[in-house]
Structures are given as structure tokens and as C-alpha cells.
Amino acid sequence: MDKRFWDFSVGVWRNAEVERLALSVQREHGAVVHFLLGVWFAQTGQAFNTELANKVLKITEPAERKLAVLRKLRFGLEGDAKQEVLQQELTHEKDLYSRLAELVPAEHSPQWELAFSWWSFFFPRVSRAVQEDWYVVLANYLQM
């Protein structure tokens, strides 16, 4: 199992400001995996290309549908039942992130501006100004 993207995402998520931003992206714009993947691709120097982006969508769309069901279910639960569903959710996410990491065989020098190309593909309705706000939050954390 390739844990590079998962480990990166968990590390980024530990920053409270990035976590708030990521949850906001998920609520308002779509799959948080696409937000994090855009940053990770930029960090690994993975240039945008449509073929890879479409492969990502083929993997993420069914996984995100399953995760959406688990998230919705979790919000109606408490205690052990909620923790059990949360654990299922994390297991699915970890598997998804591992499959996505396998799409990028080698890492290159970070090229942070690449995040904008990826985000523009995954979030076509999000303005460049909003993406630049995302970038500022992440730049504070990742020294971009």
C-alpha cells in the first residue's frame, strides 16, 4: 500500500487552519480529496495533464459516493456507533488515497503553482481569487 498521499494529507490536516479550510472546501465546493490532491501533486512536481486527471476522477467519484453515505450516516449517530462508522470512513479514505498515490510513480521538485491547474480542473466553478485564498492558507503551513 502506497501511503505517501495519505501521510501527506494527515500531516496537512493536523494544522487547524488547513483543516478548517479543507472542511469548508468539502462543504462548499466538492470532494476534499481533490483539494488535497492538487496540493500533493504540486508538492511532487506532477504537472497537470487531462489523462491523469480523468484517471483520478474514475477512482474518486465512486469512492466519494460511498464516503458521502458514511458521512451522512455518521452525523446521525453518537458514541460507539459513530466511532465505528468514522473508522469505516477512514479505512475507505486511506484505501482511496493509496490508490491515488500509485498514479504518481516518482516525486520531483515542488512546483506550487501547479496546484492552481489541478484545482481549476477539479473545481471549475471556483474562482482564481478563492483558489489564491486556499493557497495562502496552505503556504503558511507548507512554506510554499
PDB file of C-alpha atoms in Angstrom:
ATOM      1  CA  MET A   1       0.000   0.000   0.000  1.00  0.00           C
ATOM      2  CA  ASP A   2       1.422   3.368  -1.056  1.00  0.00           C
ATOM      3  CA  LYS A   3       0.976   5.699   1.910  1.00  0.00           C
ATOM      4  CA  ARG A   4       2.675   8.845   0.532  1.00  0.00           C
ATOM      5  CA  PHE A   5      -0.505  10.785  -0.232  1.00  0.00           C
ATOM      6  CA  TRP A   6      -2.259   9.559   2.919  1.00  0.00           C
ATOM      7  CA  ASP A   7       0.671  10.547   5.135  1.00  0.00           C
ATOM      8  CA  PHE A   8       0.897  13.944   3.430  1.00  0.00           C
ATOM      9  CA  SER A   9      -2.852  14.551   3.859  1.00  0.00           C
ATOM     10  CA  VAL A  10      -2.908  13.522   7.510  1.00  0.00           C
ATOM     11  CA  GLY A  11       0.068  15.791   8.174  1.00  0.00           C
ATOM     12  CA  VAL A  12      -1.588  18.752   6.457  1.00  0.00           C
ATOM     13  CA  TRP A  13      -4.901  18.053   8.203  1.00  0.00           C
ATOM     14  CA  ARG A  14      -3.228  18.354  11.613  1.00  0.00           C
ATOM     15  CA  ASN A  15      -2.932  22.112  11.067  1.00  0.00           C
ATOM     16  CA  ALA A  16      -6.149  23.637  12.437  1.00  0.00           C
ATOM     17  CA  GLU A  17      -6.309  26.398   9.809  1.00  0.00           C
ATOM     18  CA  VAL A  18      -5.822  23.912   6.958  1.00  0.00           C
ATOM     19  CA  GLU A  19      -8.420  21.579   8.497  1.00  0.00           C
ATOM     20  CA  ARG A  20     -10.996  24.398   8.638  1.00  0.00           C
ATOM     21  CA  LEU A  21     -10.228  25.297   5.028  1.00  0.00           C
ATOM     22  CA  ALA A  22     -10.429  21.675   3.858  1.00  0.00           C
ATOM     23  CA  LEU A  23     -13.788  21.159   5.568  1.00  0.00           C
ATOM     24  CA  SER A  24     -15.038  24.394   4.012  1.00  0.00           C
ATOM     25  CA  VAL A  25     -13.902  23.217   0.563  1.00  0.00           C
ATOM     26  CA  GLN A  26     -15.699  19.913   1.130  1.00  0.00           C
ATOM     27  CA  ARG A  27     -18.920  21.628   2.234  1.00  0.00           C
ATOM     28  CA  GLU A  28     -18.993  24.336  -0.413  1.00  0.00           C
ATOM     29  CA  HIS A  29     -17.157  23.008  -3.476  1.00  0.00           C
ATOM     30  CA  GLY A  30     -16.794  19.239  -3.552  1.00  0.00           C
ATOM     31  CA  ALA A  31     -14.505  16.391  -2.653  1.00  0.00           C
ATOM     32  CA  VAL A  32     -11.745  17.407  -0.262  1.00  0.00           C
ATOM     33  CA  VAL A  33      -9.583  14.691  -1.802  1.00  0.00           C
ATOM     34  CA  HIS A  34      -9.340  16.801  -4.961  1.00  0.00           C
ATOM     35  CA  PHE A  35      -8.258  19.835  -2.937  1.00  0.00           C
ATOM     36  CA  LEU A  36      -5.563  17.867  -1.127  1.00  0.00           C
ATOM     37  CA  LEU A  37      -4.531  16.038  -4.280  1.00  0.00           C
ATOM     38  CA  GLY A  38      -3.946  19.320  -6.099  1.00  0.00           C
ATOM     39  CA  VAL A  39      -1.547  20.371  -3.352  1.00  0.00           C
ATOM     40  CA  TRP A  40       0.147  16.984  -3.224  1.00  0.00           C
ATOM     41  CA  PHE A  41       0.596  16.900  -6.996  1.00  0.00           C
ATOM     42  CA  ALA A  42       2.176  20.347  -6.801  1.00  0.00           C
ATOM     43  CA  GLN A  43       4.468  19.186  -3.992  1.00  0.00           C
ATOM     44  CA  THR A  44       5.561  16.163  -6.013  1.00  0.00           C
ATOM     45  CA  GLY A  45       6.035  18.286  -9.143  1.00  0.00           C
ATOM     46  CA  GLN A  46       3.314  16.432 -11.048  1.00  0.00           C
ATOM     47  CA  ALA A  47       2.318  18.652 -13.953  1.00  0.00           C
ATOM     48  CA  PHE A  48      -1.347  18.793 -14.876  1.00  0.00           C
ATOM     49  CA  ASN A  49      -2.488  16.507 -17.657  1.00  0.00           C
ATOM     50  CA  THR A  50      -6.012  15.604 -18.650  1.00  0.00           C
ATOM     51  CA  GLU A  51      -5.371  11.871 -18.892  1.00  0.00           C
ATOM     52  CA  LEU A  52      -4.174  11.672 -15.291  1.00  0.00           C
ATOM     53  CA  ALA A  53      -6.974  13.962 -14.116  1.00  0.00           C
ATOM     54  CA  ASN A  54      -9.570  11.702 -15.722  1.00  0.00           C
ATOM     55  CA  LYS A  55      -7.969   8.635 -14.112  1.00  0.00           C
ATOM     56  CA  VAL A  56      -8.278  10.417 -10.786  1.00  0.00           C
ATOM     57  CA  LEU A  57     -11.977  11.075 -11.380  1.00  0.00           C
ATOM     58  CA  LYS A  58     -12.581   7.427 -12.304  1.00  0.00           C
ATOM     59  CA  ILE A  59     -11.147   6.433  -8.944  1.00  0.00           C
ATOM     60  CA  THR A  60     -12.536   9.221  -6.770  1.00  0.00           C
ATOM     61  CA  GLU A  61     -16.125   9.538  -7.970  1.00  0.00           C
ATOM     62  CA  PRO A  62     -17.373   6.101  -6.826  1.00  0.00           C
ATOM     63  CA  ALA A  63     -15.293   6.290  -3.656  1.00  0.00           C
ATOM     64  CA  GLU A  64     -16.683   9.730  -2.816  1.00  0.00           C
ATOM     65  CA  ARG A  65     -20.250   8.495  -3.273  1.00  0.00           C
ATOM     66  CA  LYS A  66     -19.576   5.752  -0.725  1.00  0.00           C
ATOM     67  CA  LEU A  67     -17.878   8.208   1.639  1.00  0.00           C
ATOM     68  CA  ALA A  68     -20.795  10.652   1.356  1.00  0.00           C
ATOM     69  CA  VAL A  69     -23.165   7.925   2.553  1.00  0.00           C
ATOM     70  CA  LEU A  70     -20.903   7.136   5.515  1.00  0.00           C
ATOM     71  CA  ARG A  71     -20.529  10.834   6.429  1.00  0.00           C
ATOM     72  CA  LYS A  72     -24.278  11.352   6.325  1.00  0.00           C
ATOM     73  CA  LEU A  73     -24.837   8.255   8.448  1.00  0.00           C
ATOM     74  CA  ARG A  74     -22.197   9.328  10.967  1.00  0.00           C
ATOM     75  CA  PHE A  75     -23.881  12.681  11.647  1.00  0.00           C
ATOM     76  CA  GLY A  76     -26.972  10.900  12.964  1.00  0.00           C
ATOM     77  CA  LEU A  77     -25.045   8.718  15.412  1.00  0.00           C
ATOM     78  CA  GLU A  78     -23.402   9.036  18.800  1.00  0.00           C
ATOM     79  CA  GLY A  79     -20.890   7.144  20.905  1.00  0.00           C
ATOM     80  CA  ASP A  80     -19.524   3.797  19.769  1.00  0.00           C
ATOM     81  CA  ALA A  81     -21.789   3.613  16.723  1.00  0.00           C
ATOM     82  CA  LYS A  82     -20.457   6.952  15.490  1.00  0.00           C
ATOM     83  CA  GLN A  83     -16.862   5.864  16.080  1.00  0.00           C
ATOM     84  CA  GLU A  84     -17.456   2.633  14.168  1.00  0.00           C
ATOM     85  CA  VAL A  85     -18.765   4.499  11.121  1.00  0.00           C
ATOM     86  CA  LEU A  86     -15.914   7.006  11.395  1.00  0.00           C
ATOM     87  CA  GLN A  87     -13.445   4.116  11.363  1.00  0.00           C
ATOM     88  CA  GLN A  88     -15.091   2.703   8.214  1.00  0.00           C
ATOM     89  CA  GLU A  89     -14.869   6.138   6.632  1.00  0.00           C
ATOM     90  CA  LEU A  90     -11.154   6.448   7.450  1.00  0.00           C
ATOM     91  CA  THR A  91     -10.460   2.962   6.095  1.00  0.00           C
ATOM     92  CA  HIS A  92     -12.153   3.851   2.796  1.00  0.00           C
ATOM     93  CA  GLU A  93     -10.302   7.161   2.615  1.00  0.00           C
ATOM     94  CA  LYS A  94      -6.948   5.517   3.304  1.00  0.00           C
ATOM     95  CA  ASP A  95      -7.578   2.985   0.539  1.00  0.00           C
ATOM     96  CA  LEU A  96      -8.627   5.747  -1.857  1.00  0.00           C
ATOM     97  CA  TYR A  97      -5.567   7.871  -1.093  1.00  0.00           C
ATOM     98  CA  SER A  98      -3.295   4.864  -1.529  1.00  0.00           C
ATOM     99  CA  ARG A  99      -4.771   4.125  -4.960  1.00  0.00           C
ATOM    100  CA  LEU A 100      -4.282   7.751  -5.965  1.00  0.00           C
ATOM    101  CA  ALA A 101      -0.656   7.790  -4.792  1.00  0.00           C
ATOM    102  CA  GLU A 102       0.069   4.863  -7.085  1.00  0.00           C
ATOM    103  CA  LEU A 103      -0.748   7.107 -10.059  1.00  0.00           C
ATOM    104  CA  VAL A 104       2.396   9.185  -9.372  1.00  0.00           C
ATOM    105  CA  PRO A 105       5.442   6.924  -9.617  1.00  0.00           C
ATOM    106  CA  ALA A 106       8.177   9.453  -8.798  1.00  0.00           C
ATOM    107  CA  GLU A 107       8.454  12.713  -6.974  1.00  0.00           C
ATOM    108  CA  HIS A 108      10.159  15.771  -8.406  1.00  0.00           C
ATOM    109  CA  SER A 109      10.870  19.222  -7.029  1.00  0.00           C
ATOM    110  CA  PRO A 110       7.821  21.033  -5.666  1.00  0.00           C
ATOM    111  CA  GLN A 111       6.152  23.413  -8.086  1.00  0.00           C
ATOM    112  CA  TRP A 112       3.437  25.028  -6.015  1.00  0.00           C
ATOM    113  CA  GLU A 113       1.834  26.920  -8.898  1.00  0.00           C
ATOM    114  CA  LEU A 114       0.764  23.530 -10.296  1.00  0.00           C
ATOM    115  CA  ALA A 115      -1.904  23.363  -7.577  1.00  0.00           C
ATOM    116  CA  PHE A 116      -3.897  26.008  -9.468  1.00  0.00           C
ATOM    117  CA  SER A 117      -4.038  23.864 -12.621  1.00  0.00           C
ATOM    118  CA  TRP A 118      -5.253  20.846 -10.684  1.00  0.00           C
ATOM    119  CA  TRP A 119      -7.779  22.841  -8.644  1.00  0.00           C
ATOM    120  CA  SER A 120      -9.126  24.514 -11.793  1.00  0.00           C
ATOM    121  CA  PHE A 121      -9.851  21.078 -13.245  1.00  0.00           C
ATOM    122  CA  PHE A 122     -11.392  19.592 -10.089  1.00  0.00           C
ATOM    123  CA  PHE A 123     -13.234  22.765  -9.037  1.00  0.00           C
ATOM    124  CA  PRO A 124     -14.181  24.528 -12.302  1.00  0.00           C
ATOM    125  CA  ARG A 125     -16.692  26.845 -10.609  1.00  0.00           C
ATOM    126  CA  VAL A 126     -14.231  28.116  -8.012  1.00  0.00           C
ATOM    127  CA  SER A 127     -12.673  31.451  -8.903  1.00  0.00           C
ATOM    128  CA  ARG A 128      -8.952  32.041  -9.061  1.00  0.00           C
ATOM    129  CA  ALA A 129      -9.352  34.507  -6.166  1.00  0.00           C
ATOM    130  CA  VAL A 130     -10.782  31.773  -3.928  1.00  0.00           C
ATOM    131  CA  GLN A 131      -8.022  29.391  -5.029  1.00  0.00           C
ATOM    132  CA  GLU A 132      -5.466  32.044  -4.126  1.00  0.00           C
ATOM    133  CA  ASP A 133      -7.013  32.239  -0.639  1.00  0.00           C
ATOM    134  CA  TRP A 134      -6.582  28.464  -0.348  1.00  0.00           C
ATOM    135  CA  TYR A 135      -3.002  28.848  -1.477  1.00  0.00           C
ATOM    136  CA  VAL A 136      -2.278  31.448   1.215  1.00  0.00           C
ATOM    137  CA  VAL A 137      -3.548  29.159   3.987  1.00  0.00           C
ATOM    138  CA  LEU A 138      -1.501  26.253   2.679  1.00  0.00           C
ATOM    139  CA  ALA A 139       1.569  28.417   2.054  1.00  0.00           C
ATOM    140  CA  ASN A 140       1.611  29.332   5.725  1.00  0.00           C
ATOM    141  CA  TYR A 141       1.681  25.654   6.643  1.00  0.00           C
ATOM    142  CA  LEU A 142       3.853  24.175   3.876  1.00  0.00           C
ATOM    143  CA  GLN A 143       6.224  27.111   3.328  1.00  0.00           C
ATOM    144  CA  MET A 144       5.158  27.220  -0.318  1.00  0.00           C
TER     145      MET A 144
END
